[in-house]
């Protein structure tokens, strides 16, 4: 089926340098977007696209809303939906008291299947069309996650977590079973539907050197697969991790030693890095994933986003919710907190950068910008429709808004799931279909 969407189109083509960098994006005030077979086939002024469209295509008028590429979340934990808002002093207490208890429930495939439905509903409700998830240690949790992703036709990344120590017995695998189960998940799910399997050793604390060797073997055998783990989120975590790997120069060097640092590796948090570690990320192209709501909630620290970007050897950056350390599924709320973190560091994060990061920036960080993250013809038709007057408070503030960047800043500051007027997955409306 062919659909023609009408609305205000916004799509970035590179990172915006400043608020006045109008060349970093394409904006069509009365735009047309033609969708066919799950792809964007044409984008431009509505009258031009209308003239190209088949006579019988369905037209959906989203004016005066903005139509953007679907939002991308590069780090969340599928088994932590019921961990959100758990009261703890810090990361390690939070993990041991709540998270490692809750994740044990995913041994039951029926539980995983139920939570997967809720996760995908929540992502769609918040305009997130692609996410990168940690499942639990249980292979069944990855099966539930990818089966639901396939059912929804969503481009999703994720992996069975590998963890073989410093956690309850019921939540550990072994170097061999972690390897075998990950292989089985790759064989079953990678490339099926729009699924991408991610090699997922949880972090250095919960993997023995033997398991790290196995993660390294998987990485070597599958150079095209993403790898994800956690790095330097919390000072006590750093000290513990380094004590477990005394030969490593620092926390980053643990992962480097096992051949895991590369340009399709995602390092969650990466807050407290030395200059040497920043260089190592930059040289390998490994991505530091900023998780603002989680970093504030767990008191982990203020991510030096601007410092990492502007150094001579810049570090690649992505942004993410980190559900359930994170406190919101909304990428808009995530960037609201990201903005405030830079404020506390005496830095500026423009709304153009925020919207770039949620779309093309994250797509680039995943090496998937040819598929998602823009409205370019040929891209997958994963879209979000944003209503800047979604609540009375937003509508009132909109009366005072005079520019696109002010509107984006309002969407980021006051927006949440109510702001998402529609989410399109592979060319089809998905949010209205939930109701
Ligand atoms: N480090 C290791 N596991 C986790 C997790 O589940 N959440 C967060 N925020 N950090 C981690
Ligand atoms: Zn995490």
JSON list of C-alpha atoms in Angstrom, two decimals, residues 256-384:
[
{"chain": "A", "resi": 256, "resn": "UNK", "atom": "CA", "xyz": [40.42, -3.80, 24.81]},
{"chain": "A", "resi": 257, "resn": "UNK", "atom": "CA", "xyz": [42.42, -6.80, 26.04]},
{"chain": "A", "resi": 258, "resn": "UNK", "atom": "CA", "xyz": [39.68, -9.19, 24.88]},
{"chain": "A", "resi": 259, "resn": "UNK", "atom": "CA", "xyz": [39.37, -7.54, 21.45]},
{"chain": "A", "resi": 260, "resn": "UNK", "atom": "CA", "xyz": [36.01, -5.96, 22.16]},
{"chain": "A", "resi": 261, "resn": "UNK", "atom": "CA", "xyz": [36.78, -2.29, 21.40]},
{"chain": "A", "resi": 262, "resn": "UNK", "atom": "CA", "xyz": [35.74, -1.55, 17.84]},
{"chain": "A", "resi": 263, "resn": "UNK", "atom": "CA", "xyz": [33.48, 0.80, 15.90]},
{"chain": "A", "resi": 264, "resn": "UNK", "atom": "CA", "xyz": [30.34, -1.26, 16.40]},
{"chain": "A", "resi": 265, "resn": "UNK", "atom": "CA", "xyz": [30.82, -1.45, 20.16]},
{"chain": "A", "resi": 266, "resn": "UNK", "atom": "CA", "xyz": [28.44, 0.45, 22.46]},
{"chain": "A", "resi": 267, "resn": "UNK", "atom": "CA", "xyz": [29.76, 1.38, 25.91]},
{"chain": "A", "resi": 268, "resn": "UNK", "atom": "CA", "xyz": [26.96, 2.32, 28.28]},
{"chain": "A", "resi": 269, "resn": "UNK", "atom": "CA", "xyz": [27.58, 5.37, 30.50]},
{"chain": "A", "resi": 270, "resn": "UNK", "atom": "CA", "xyz": [31.38, 5.89, 30.06]},
{"chain": "A", "resi": 271, "resn": "UNK", "atom": "CA", "xyz": [31.23, 8.86, 32.42]},
{"chain": "A", "resi": 272, "resn": "UNK", "atom": "CA", "xyz": [34.51, 8.79, 34.34]},
{"chain": "A", "resi": 273, "resn": "UNK", "atom": "CA", "xyz": [37.17, 8.17, 31.66]},
{"chain": "A", "resi": 274, "resn": "UNK", "atom": "CA", "xyz": [40.82, 9.19, 31.78]},
{"chain": "A", "resi": 275, "resn": "UNK", "atom": "CA", "xyz": [42.42, 10.91, 28.79]},
{"chain": "A", "resi": 276, "resn": "UNK", "atom": "CA", "xyz": [44.05, 7.59, 27.89]},
{"chain": "A", "resi": 277, "resn": "UNK", "atom": "CA", "xyz": [40.68, 5.85, 27.88]},
{"chain": "A", "resi": 278, "resn": "UNK", "atom": "CA", "xyz": [39.11, 8.63, 25.81]},
{"chain": "A", "resi": 279, "resn": "UNK", "atom": "CA", "xyz": [41.92, 8.21, 23.28]},
{"chain": "A", "resi": 280, "resn": "UNK", "atom": "CA", "xyz": [41.31, 4.45, 23.19]},
{"chain": "A", "resi": 281, "resn": "UNK", "atom": "CA", "xyz": [37.61, 4.96, 22.41]},
{"chain": "A", "resi": 282, "resn": "UNK", "atom": "CA", "xyz": [38.42, 7.56, 19.79]},
{"chain": "A", "resi": 283, "resn": "UNK", "atom": "CA", "xyz": [41.05, 5.42, 18.07]},
{"chain": "A", "resi": 284, "resn": "UNK", "atom": "CA", "xyz": [38.82, 2.35, 17.87]},
{"chain": "A", "resi": 285, "resn": "UNK", "atom": "CA", "xyz": [35.59, 4.22, 17.08]},
{"chain": "A", "resi": 286, "resn": "UNK", "atom": "CA", "xyz": [33.83, 2.62, 20.06]},
{"chain": "A", "resi": 287, "resn": "UNK", "atom": "CA", "xyz": [30.77, 4.61, 21.08]},
{"chain": "A", "resi": 288, "resn": "UNK", "atom": "CA", "xyz": [30.15, 6.20, 24.51]},
{"chain": "A", "resi": 289, "resn": "UNK", "atom": "CA", "xyz": [26.42, 5.93, 25.22]},
{"chain": "A", "resi": 290, "resn": "UNK", "atom": "CA", "xyz": [25.06, 8.80, 27.31]},
{"chain": "A", "resi": 291, "resn": "UNK", "atom": "CA", "xyz": [22.19, 7.75, 29.61]},
{"chain": "A", "resi": 292, "resn": "UNK", "atom": "CA", "xyz": [21.15, 11.03, 31.28]},
{"chain": "A", "resi": 293, "resn": "UNK", "atom": "CA", "xyz": [18.08, 10.08, 33.34]},
{"chain": "A", "resi": 294, "resn": "UNK", "atom": "CA", "xyz": [19.84, 7.01, 34.69]},
{"chain": "A", "resi": 295, "resn": "UNK", "atom": "CA", "xyz": [23.04, 8.87, 35.50]},
{"chain": "A", "resi": 296, "resn": "UNK", "atom": "CA", "xyz": [21.04, 11.41, 37.51]},
{"chain": "A", "resi": 297, "resn": "UNK", "atom": "CA", "xyz": [18.73, 8.86, 39.15]},
{"chain": "A", "resi": 298, "resn": "UNK", "atom": "CA", "xyz": [21.58, 6.62, 40.34]},
{"chain": "A", "resi": 299, "resn": "UNK", "atom": "CA", "xyz": [23.80, 9.61, 41.11]},
{"chain": "A", "resi": 300, "resn": "UNK", "atom": "CA", "xyz": [26.43, 8.23, 38.75]},
{"chain": "A", "resi": 301, "resn": "UNK", "atom": "CA", "xyz": [27.84, 11.50, 37.41]},
{"chain": "A", "resi": 302, "resn": "UNK", "atom": "CA", "xyz": [27.60, 14.26, 34.82]},
{"chain": "A", "resi": 303, "resn": "UNK", "atom": "CA", "xyz": [28.58, 12.89, 31.40]},
{"chain": "A", "resi": 304, "resn": "UNK", "atom": "CA", "xyz": [31.16, 15.17, 29.72]},
{"chain": "A", "resi": 305, "resn": "UNK", "atom": "CA", "xyz": [29.44, 15.09, 26.33]},
{"chain": "A", "resi": 306, "resn": "UNK", "atom": "CA", "xyz": [30.87, 18.33, 24.99]},
{"chain": "A", "resi": 307, "resn": "UNK", "atom": "CA", "xyz": [34.38, 17.59, 26.24]},
{"chain": "A", "resi": 308, "resn": "UNK", "atom": "CA", "xyz": [34.33, 14.22, 24.51]},
{"chain": "A", "resi": 309, "resn": "UNK", "atom": "CA", "xyz": [33.09, 15.72, 21.25]},
{"chain": "A", "resi": 310, "resn": "UNK", "atom": "CA", "xyz": [35.44, 18.67, 20.94]},
{"chain": "A", "resi": 311, "resn": "UNK", "atom": "CA", "xyz": [38.75, 17.00, 21.83]},
{"chain": "A", "resi": 312, "resn": "UNK", "atom": "CA", "xyz": [41.41, 16.60, 19.18]},
{"chain": "A", "resi": 313, "resn": "UNK", "atom": "CA", "xyz": [40.56, 12.91, 19.09]},
{"chain": "A", "resi": 314, "resn": "UNK", "atom": "CA", "xyz": [36.76, 13.07, 19.43]},
{"chain": "A", "resi": 315, "resn": "UNK", "atom": "CA", "xyz": [34.79, 10.25, 21.01]},
{"chain": "A", "resi": 316, "resn": "UNK", "atom": "CA", "xyz": [31.69, 9.01, 19.17]},
{"chain": "A", "resi": 317, "resn": "UNK", "atom": "CA", "xyz": [28.54, 9.54, 21.21]},
{"chain": "A", "resi": 318, "resn": "UNK", "atom": "CA", "xyz": [25.02, 8.12, 21.33]},
{"chain": "A", "resi": 319, "resn": "UNK", "atom": "CA", "xyz": [22.09, 8.82, 23.66]},
{"chain": "A", "resi": 320, "resn": "UNK", "atom": "CA", "xyz": [19.78, 6.41, 25.45]},
{"chain": "A", "resi": 321, "resn": "UNK", "atom": "CA", "xyz": [17.17, 5.93, 28.17]},
{"chain": "A", "resi": 322, "resn": "UNK", "atom": "CA", "xyz": [18.84, 3.05, 30.07]},
{"chain": "A", "resi": 323, "resn": "UNK", "atom": "CA", "xyz": [15.48, 1.77, 31.28]},
{"chain": "A", "resi": 324, "resn": "UNK", "atom": "CA", "xyz": [15.22, 0.71, 34.20]},
{"chain": "A", "resi": 325, "resn": "UNK", "atom": "CA", "xyz": [18.13, 2.69, 35.74]},
{"chain": "A", "resi": 326, "resn": "UNK", "atom": "CA", "xyz": [16.69, 5.40, 33.54]},
{"chain": "A", "resi": 327, "resn": "UNK", "atom": "CA", "xyz": [13.38, 6.90, 34.55]},
{"chain": "A", "resi": 328, "resn": "UNK", "atom": "CA", "xyz": [11.60, 7.59, 31.26]},
{"chain": "A", "resi": 329, "resn": "UNK", "atom": "CA", "xyz": [10.93, 5.75, 27.99]},
{"chain": "A", "resi": 330, "resn": "UNK", "atom": "CA", "xyz": [10.75, 9.12, 26.27]},
{"chain": "A", "resi": 331, "resn": "UNK", "atom": "CA", "xyz": [13.77, 10.21, 24.25]},
{"chain": "A", "resi": 332, "resn": "UNK", "atom": "CA", "xyz": [12.40, 13.77, 24.53]},
{"chain": "A", "resi": 333, "resn": "UNK", "atom": "CA", "xyz": [12.63, 13.62, 28.32]},
{"chain": "A", "resi": 334, "resn": "UNK", "atom": "CA", "xyz": [16.01, 11.94, 27.98]},
{"chain": "A", "resi": 335, "resn": "UNK", "atom": "CA", "xyz": [17.35, 14.91, 26.00]},
{"chain": "A", "resi": 336, "resn": "UNK", "atom": "CA", "xyz": [15.72, 17.34, 28.44]},
{"chain": "A", "resi": 337, "resn": "UNK", "atom": "CA", "xyz": [17.89, 15.81, 31.17]},
{"chain": "A", "resi": 338, "resn": "UNK", "atom": "CA", "xyz": [20.91, 15.67, 28.83]},
{"chain": "A", "resi": 339, "resn": "UNK", "atom": "CA", "xyz": [20.51, 19.41, 28.35]},
{"chain": "A", "resi": 340, "resn": "UNK", "atom": "CA", "xyz": [20.43, 20.04, 32.10]},
{"chain": "A", "resi": 341, "resn": "UNK", "atom": "CA", "xyz": [23.54, 17.91, 32.64]},
{"chain": "A", "resi": 342, "resn": "UNK", "atom": "CA", "xyz": [25.47, 20.06, 30.15]},
{"chain": "A", "resi": 343, "resn": "UNK", "atom": "CA", "xyz": [24.10, 23.17, 31.89]},
{"chain": "A", "resi": 344, "resn": "UNK", "atom": "CA", "xyz": [25.56, 21.91, 35.18]},
{"chain": "A", "resi": 345, "resn": "UNK", "atom": "CA", "xyz": [28.89, 21.40, 33.38]},
{"chain": "A", "resi": 346, "resn": "UNK", "atom": "CA", "xyz": [28.79, 24.98, 32.03]},
{"chain": "A", "resi": 347, "resn": "UNK", "atom": "CA", "xyz": [28.19, 23.72, 28.48]},
{"chain": "A", "resi": 348, "resn": "UNK", "atom": "CA", "xyz": [25.42, 24.29, 25.91]},
{"chain": "A", "resi": 349, "resn": "UNK", "atom": "CA", "xyz": [23.47, 21.60, 24.10]},
{"chain": "A", "resi": 350, "resn": "UNK", "atom": "CA", "xyz": [21.30, 23.15, 21.40]},
{"chain": "A", "resi": 351, "resn": "UNK", "atom": "CA", "xyz": [17.86, 21.73, 20.55]},
{"chain": "A", "resi": 352, "resn": "UNK", "atom": "CA", "xyz": [19.14, 21.11, 17.02]},
{"chain": "A", "resi": 353, "resn": "UNK", "atom": "CA", "xyz": [21.89, 18.88, 18.45]},
{"chain": "A", "resi": 354, "resn": "UNK", "atom": "CA", "xyz": [19.37, 17.08, 20.66]},
{"chain": "A", "resi": 355, "resn": "UNK", "atom": "CA", "xyz": [17.07, 16.22, 17.78]},
{"chain": "A", "resi": 356, "resn": "UNK", "atom": "CA", "xyz": [20.07, 15.29, 15.64]},
{"chain": "A", "resi": 357, "resn": "UNK", "atom": "CA", "xyz": [21.30, 12.94, 18.38]},
{"chain": "A", "resi": 358, "resn": "UNK", "atom": "CA", "xyz": [17.91, 11.19, 18.81]},
{"chain": "A", "resi": 359, "resn": "UNK", "atom": "CA", "xyz": [17.70, 10.53, 15.05]},
{"chain": "A", "resi": 360, "resn": "UNK", "atom": "CA", "xyz": [20.68, 10.62, 12.66]},
{"chain": "A", "resi": 361, "resn": "UNK", "atom": "CA", "xyz": [23.26, 10.85, 15.47]},
{"chain": "A", "resi": 362, "resn": "UNK", "atom": "CA", "xyz": [22.11, 7.58, 17.02]},
{"chain": "A", "resi": 363, "resn": "UNK", "atom": "CA", "xyz": [21.65, 5.95, 13.61]},
{"chain": "A", "resi": 364, "resn": "UNK", "atom": "CA", "xyz": [25.24, 6.92, 12.75]},
{"chain": "A", "resi": 365, "resn": "UNK", "atom": "CA", "xyz": [26.49, 5.59, 16.07]},
{"chain": "A", "resi": 366, "resn": "UNK", "atom": "CA", "xyz": [24.87, 2.25, 15.19]},
{"chain": "A", "resi": 367, "resn": "UNK", "atom": "CA", "xyz": [26.26, 2.30, 11.64]},
{"chain": "A", "resi": 368, "resn": "UNK", "atom": "CA", "xyz": [22.65, 2.20, 10.38]},
{"chain": "A", "resi": 369, "resn": "UNK", "atom": "CA", "xyz": [22.25, 5.68, 8.89]},
{"chain": "A", "resi": 370, "resn": "UNK", "atom": "CA", "xyz": [21.67, 4.14, 5.45]},
{"chain": "A", "resi": 371, "resn": "UNK", "atom": "CA", "xyz": [18.48, 2.53, 6.81]},
{"chain": "A", "resi": 372, "resn": "UNK", "atom": "CA", "xyz": [17.13, 4.73, 9.63]},
{"chain": "A", "resi": 373, "resn": "UNK", "atom": "CA", "xyz": [17.57, 8.16, 11.20]},
{"chain": "A", "resi": 374, "resn": "UNK", "atom": "CA", "xyz": [16.66, 10.37, 8.20]},
{"chain": "A", "resi": 375, "resn": "UNK", "atom": "CA", "xyz": [13.77, 10.96, 5.81]},
{"chain": "A", "resi": 376, "resn": "UNK", "atom": "CA", "xyz": [15.97, 10.27, 2.77]},
{"chain": "A", "resi": 377, "resn": "UNK", "atom": "CA", "xyz": [14.31, 8.26, -0.02]},
{"chain": "A", "resi": 378, "resn": "UNK", "atom": "CA", "xyz": [15.41, 4.64, 0.30]},
{"chain": "A", "resi": 379, "resn": "UNK", "atom": "CA", "xyz": [15.29, 4.73, 4.11]},
{"chain": "A", "resi": 380, "resn": "UNK", "atom": "CA", "xyz": [12.95, 2.54, 6.09]},
{"chain": "A", "resi": 381, "resn": "UNK", "atom": "CA", "xyz": [9.67, 4.36, 6.76]},
{"chain": "A", "resi": 382, "resn": "UNK", "atom": "CA", "xyz": [10.05, 4.54, 10.56]},
{"chain": "A", "resi": 383, "resn": "UNK", "atom": "CA", "xyz": [8.71, 7.94, 11.58]},
{"chain": "A", "resi": 384, "resn": "UNK", "atom": "CA", "xyz": [7.48, 10.02, 14.47]}
]
